[in-house]
């Protein structure tokens, strides 16, 4: 040893590889913003799209354009509606490849909890899931029963899932048509399972039933049918009755209720589908019964595809929607005529005062 210490801070000119104090050539820097997000931002900013662009976006599974297309379908503006119809025409040949599942039950039965666990289960199975809603209360009060933002939090964050709340304006028939058209858009965007949720408190179950392949009714044990506000007609529409919240202390009651509903189902006339509705127990909270429900849906689908009911049912639904929408359009056109309200009042007075006969006035009005 000569007593000399190596210089810990080499100066310029000394071999740089002897020290850590120099810049190594690094890997190329990543773009500061994810290019996918940039593209999404671009699309969000852009306000005018051609029907071709929107349709292509939907078919490519682009969520921004799918949302835009649904917004157009939901809009009451004439120009939006025209654009929406052009988009729909373009995507219609690519619809029909999903299983459409309707879910109903009174508020509090556990629909959103169930849909969340069912949706996550389906995602795990590699399915893409869309959840749409029809909520008749949202049109009246704006504070809808289904519209609560905290619902289905995990599901709404999950990749592969698309959740859209109920359109909030228009008649129930109009809202249902919009949901049906949104369902087509989701199908064209590649979603395999479309869940349409509704509150079991009015006419909306019938509307949902007429747009889905499979109708699931959630019930609770220990509450009479009247208490649950479920009419016999709704039970008759169900392909499956699931007694929900079959967990903890409630489980034995749920099992008993299942047996009761099962025997009630035997009393109903045989269904057109030739697939006999069942009753089972489930728990949206702990996921019990989810697997069985999905297997029953698949069994239903297979049975009814084999016996022809699946296709026939969709055709019948299309016919029904055509007639219903035509009826609505005729009514809107009639009442929308300029001065119509006044003309109706005058005709009404003529009838009430006995000046004129009812049919004569009606014929005059309808003749225009
Ligand atoms: P919805 O109004 O039909 O959508 O019902 P929610 O999913 O919002 O549930 C209403 C209440 O029931 C909430 O307090 C839930 O935590 C509770 N709940 C939902 N599903 C279950 C279940 O499977 N078991 C139990 N024990 N409670 C549940």
PDB file of C-alpha atoms in Angstrom, residues 220-331:
ATOM      1  CA  UNK A 220     -88.405 -12.201  -0.137  1.00  0.00           C
ATOM      2  CA  UNK A 221     -89.415 -14.847   2.363  1.00  0.00           C
ATOM      3  CA  UNK A 222     -91.910 -13.986   5.014  1.00  0.00           C
ATOM      4  CA  UNK A 223     -93.658 -11.189   3.181  1.00  0.00           C
ATOM      5  CA  UNK A 224     -97.066 -11.929   1.687  1.00  0.00           C
ATOM      6  CA  UNK A 225     -97.480 -11.347  -2.048  1.00  0.00           C
ATOM      7  CA  UNK A 226     -99.645  -8.333  -1.323  1.00  0.00           C
ATOM      8  CA  UNK A 227     -96.980  -6.911   0.924  1.00  0.00           C
ATOM      9  CA  UNK A 228     -94.442  -7.282  -1.838  1.00  0.00           C
ATOM     10  CA  UNK A 229     -96.783  -5.643  -4.287  1.00  0.00           C
ATOM     11  CA  UNK A 230     -96.290  -8.481  -6.711  1.00  0.00           C
ATOM     12  CA  UNK A 231     -99.341  -9.328  -8.703  1.00  0.00           C
ATOM     13  CA  UNK A 232    -100.178 -12.838  -9.788  1.00  0.00           C
ATOM     14  CA  UNK A 233     -99.685 -11.717 -13.395  1.00  0.00           C
ATOM     15  CA  UNK A 234     -96.045 -10.955 -12.706  1.00  0.00           C
ATOM     16  CA  UNK A 235     -95.501 -14.357 -11.157  1.00  0.00           C
ATOM     17  CA  UNK A 236     -97.013 -15.847 -14.288  1.00  0.00           C
ATOM     18  CA  UNK A 237     -94.489 -13.979 -16.433  1.00  0.00           C
ATOM     19  CA  UNK A 238     -91.500 -15.259 -14.445  1.00  0.00           C
ATOM     20  CA  UNK A 239     -89.197 -17.965 -15.809  1.00  0.00           C
ATOM     21  CA  UNK A 240     -87.557 -18.171 -12.428  1.00  0.00           C
ATOM     22  CA  UNK A 241     -88.504 -17.019  -8.950  1.00  0.00           C
ATOM     23  CA  UNK A 242     -85.524 -16.496  -6.675  1.00  0.00           C
ATOM     24  CA  UNK A 243     -86.141 -16.056  -2.969  1.00  0.00           C
ATOM     25  CA  UNK A 244     -83.388 -13.604  -2.160  1.00  0.00           C
ATOM     26  CA  UNK A 245     -81.575 -12.884   1.124  1.00  0.00           C
ATOM     27  CA  UNK A 246     -81.448 -16.622   1.877  1.00  0.00           C
ATOM     28  CA  UNK A 247     -78.618 -16.140   4.344  1.00  0.00           C
ATOM     29  CA  UNK A 248     -78.112 -16.127   8.122  1.00  0.00           C
ATOM     30  CA  UNK A 249     -81.259 -16.437  10.214  1.00  0.00           C
ATOM     31  CA  UNK A 250     -83.389 -15.893   7.153  1.00  0.00           C
ATOM     32  CA  UNK A 251     -82.283 -19.025   5.341  1.00  0.00           C
ATOM     33  CA  UNK A 252     -84.835 -21.543   6.729  1.00  0.00           C
ATOM     34  CA  UNK A 253     -87.676 -19.105   5.933  1.00  0.00           C
ATOM     35  CA  UNK A 254     -86.353 -18.703   2.411  1.00  0.00           C
ATOM     36  CA  UNK A 255     -86.242 -22.480   1.937  1.00  0.00           C
ATOM     37  CA  UNK A 256     -89.850 -22.763   3.111  1.00  0.00           C
ATOM     38  CA  UNK A 257     -90.929 -19.898   0.831  1.00  0.00           C
ATOM     39  CA  UNK A 258     -89.201 -21.578  -2.099  1.00  0.00           C
ATOM     40  CA  UNK A 259     -91.306 -24.729  -1.563  1.00  0.00           C
ATOM     41  CA  UNK A 260     -94.476 -22.631  -1.378  1.00  0.00           C
ATOM     42  CA  UNK A 261     -93.699 -20.745  -4.568  1.00  0.00           C
ATOM     43  CA  UNK A 262     -92.754 -23.940  -6.315  1.00  0.00           C
ATOM     44  CA  UNK A 263     -96.136 -25.478  -5.592  1.00  0.00           C
ATOM     45  CA  UNK A 264     -97.855 -22.244  -6.630  1.00  0.00           C
ATOM     46  CA  UNK A 265     -96.001 -22.366  -9.950  1.00  0.00           C
ATOM     47  CA  UNK A 266     -97.431 -25.841 -10.672  1.00  0.00           C
ATOM     48  CA  UNK A 267    -100.900 -24.343 -10.671  1.00  0.00           C
ATOM     49  CA  UNK A 268    -100.152 -21.976 -13.526  1.00  0.00           C
ATOM     50  CA  UNK A 269    -101.001 -22.962 -17.081  1.00  0.00           C
ATOM     51  CA  UNK A 270     -98.108 -24.581 -18.985  1.00  0.00           C
ATOM     52  CA  UNK A 271     -95.899 -21.845 -20.464  1.00  0.00           C
ATOM     53  CA  UNK A 272     -95.501 -21.263 -24.206  1.00  0.00           C
ATOM     54  CA  UNK A 273     -91.772 -21.794 -23.808  1.00  0.00           C
ATOM     55  CA  UNK A 274     -92.310 -25.407 -22.612  1.00  0.00           C
ATOM     56  CA  UNK A 275     -89.660 -24.601 -20.028  1.00  0.00           C
ATOM     57  CA  UNK A 276     -91.157 -24.922 -16.594  1.00  0.00           C
ATOM     58  CA  UNK A 277     -90.456 -22.050 -14.218  1.00  0.00           C
ATOM     59  CA  UNK A 278     -88.759 -22.930 -10.944  1.00  0.00           C
ATOM     60  CA  UNK A 279     -88.263 -21.370  -7.577  1.00  0.00           C
ATOM     61  CA  UNK A 280     -84.872 -21.317  -5.907  1.00  0.00           C
ATOM     62  CA  UNK A 281     -83.168 -19.519  -3.036  1.00  0.00           C
ATOM     63  CA  UNK A 282     -80.264 -17.120  -3.407  1.00  0.00           C
ATOM     64  CA  UNK A 283     -78.320 -14.422  -1.642  1.00  0.00           C
ATOM     65  CA  UNK A 284     -76.970 -11.438  -3.493  1.00  0.00           C
ATOM     66  CA  UNK A 285     -74.943 -10.613  -0.412  1.00  0.00           C
ATOM     67  CA  UNK A 286     -72.861 -13.790  -0.289  1.00  0.00           C
ATOM     68  CA  UNK A 287     -73.334 -14.898  -3.891  1.00  0.00           C
ATOM     69  CA  UNK A 288     -75.188 -18.108  -3.026  1.00  0.00           C
ATOM     70  CA  UNK A 289     -77.381 -19.367  -5.871  1.00  0.00           C
ATOM     71  CA  UNK A 290     -75.694 -17.243  -8.538  1.00  0.00           C
ATOM     72  CA  UNK A 291     -74.150 -20.250 -10.218  1.00  0.00           C
ATOM     73  CA  UNK A 292     -77.461 -22.136 -10.195  1.00  0.00           C
ATOM     74  CA  UNK A 293     -79.304 -19.146 -11.648  1.00  0.00           C
ATOM     75  CA  UNK A 294     -76.833 -18.842 -14.518  1.00  0.00           C
ATOM     76  CA  UNK A 295     -77.077 -22.591 -15.216  1.00  0.00           C
ATOM     77  CA  UNK A 296     -80.876 -22.331 -15.313  1.00  0.00           C
ATOM     78  CA  UNK A 297     -80.659 -19.390 -17.723  1.00  0.00           C
ATOM     79  CA  UNK A 298     -78.376 -21.432 -19.998  1.00  0.00           C
ATOM     80  CA  UNK A 299     -80.700 -24.419 -19.724  1.00  0.00           C
ATOM     81  CA  UNK A 300     -83.657 -22.194 -20.621  1.00  0.00           C
ATOM     82  CA  UNK A 301     -81.788 -20.793 -23.568  1.00  0.00           C
ATOM     83  CA  UNK A 302     -80.814 -24.221 -24.875  1.00  0.00           C
ATOM     84  CA  UNK A 303     -84.285 -25.717 -24.409  1.00  0.00           C
ATOM     85  CA  UNK A 304     -86.104 -22.828 -26.066  1.00  0.00           C
ATOM     86  CA  UNK A 305     -83.608 -22.543 -28.919  1.00  0.00           C
ATOM     87  CA  UNK A 306     -84.162 -26.228 -29.628  1.00  0.00           C
ATOM     88  CA  UNK A 307     -87.947 -26.059 -29.510  1.00  0.00           C
ATOM     89  CA  UNK A 308     -88.120 -22.830 -31.531  1.00  0.00           C
ATOM     90  CA  UNK A 309     -89.638 -20.671 -28.784  1.00  0.00           C
ATOM     91  CA  UNK A 310     -86.570 -18.450 -28.401  1.00  0.00           C
ATOM     92  CA  UNK A 311     -86.710 -17.101 -31.977  1.00  0.00           C
ATOM     93  CA  UNK A 312     -90.498 -17.032 -32.115  1.00  0.00           C
ATOM     94  CA  UNK A 313     -90.670 -15.085 -28.875  1.00  0.00           C
ATOM     95  CA  UNK A 314     -88.254 -12.450 -30.205  1.00  0.00           C
ATOM     96  CA  UNK A 315     -90.320 -12.130 -33.374  1.00  0.00           C
ATOM     97  CA  UNK A 316     -93.544 -11.773 -31.376  1.00  0.00           C
ATOM     98  CA  UNK A 317     -91.852  -9.128 -29.238  1.00  0.00           C
ATOM     99  CA  UNK A 318     -90.788  -7.223 -32.354  1.00  0.00           C
ATOM    100  CA  UNK A 319     -94.341  -7.284 -33.692  1.00  0.00           C
ATOM    101  CA  UNK A 320     -95.700  -6.076 -30.369  1.00  0.00           C
ATOM    102  CA  UNK A 321     -93.201  -3.220 -30.247  1.00  0.00           C
ATOM    103  CA  UNK A 322     -94.030  -2.223 -33.780  1.00  0.00           C
ATOM    104  CA  UNK A 323     -97.743  -1.995 -32.925  1.00  0.00           C
ATOM    105  CA  UNK A 324     -97.148  -0.220 -29.639  1.00  0.00           C
ATOM    106  CA  UNK A 325     -94.813   2.350 -31.149  1.00  0.00           C
ATOM    107  CA  UNK A 326     -97.185   2.954 -34.049  1.00  0.00           C
ATOM    108  CA  UNK A 327     -99.999   3.574 -31.573  1.00  0.00           C
ATOM    109  CA  UNK A 328     -97.868   6.066 -29.635  1.00  0.00           C
ATOM    110  CA  UNK A 329     -96.836   7.869 -32.814  1.00  0.00           C
ATOM    111  CA  UNK A 330    -100.454   8.189 -33.974  1.00  0.00           C
ATOM    112  CA  UNK A 331    -101.500   9.557 -30.589  1.00  0.00           C
TER     113      UNK A 331
END
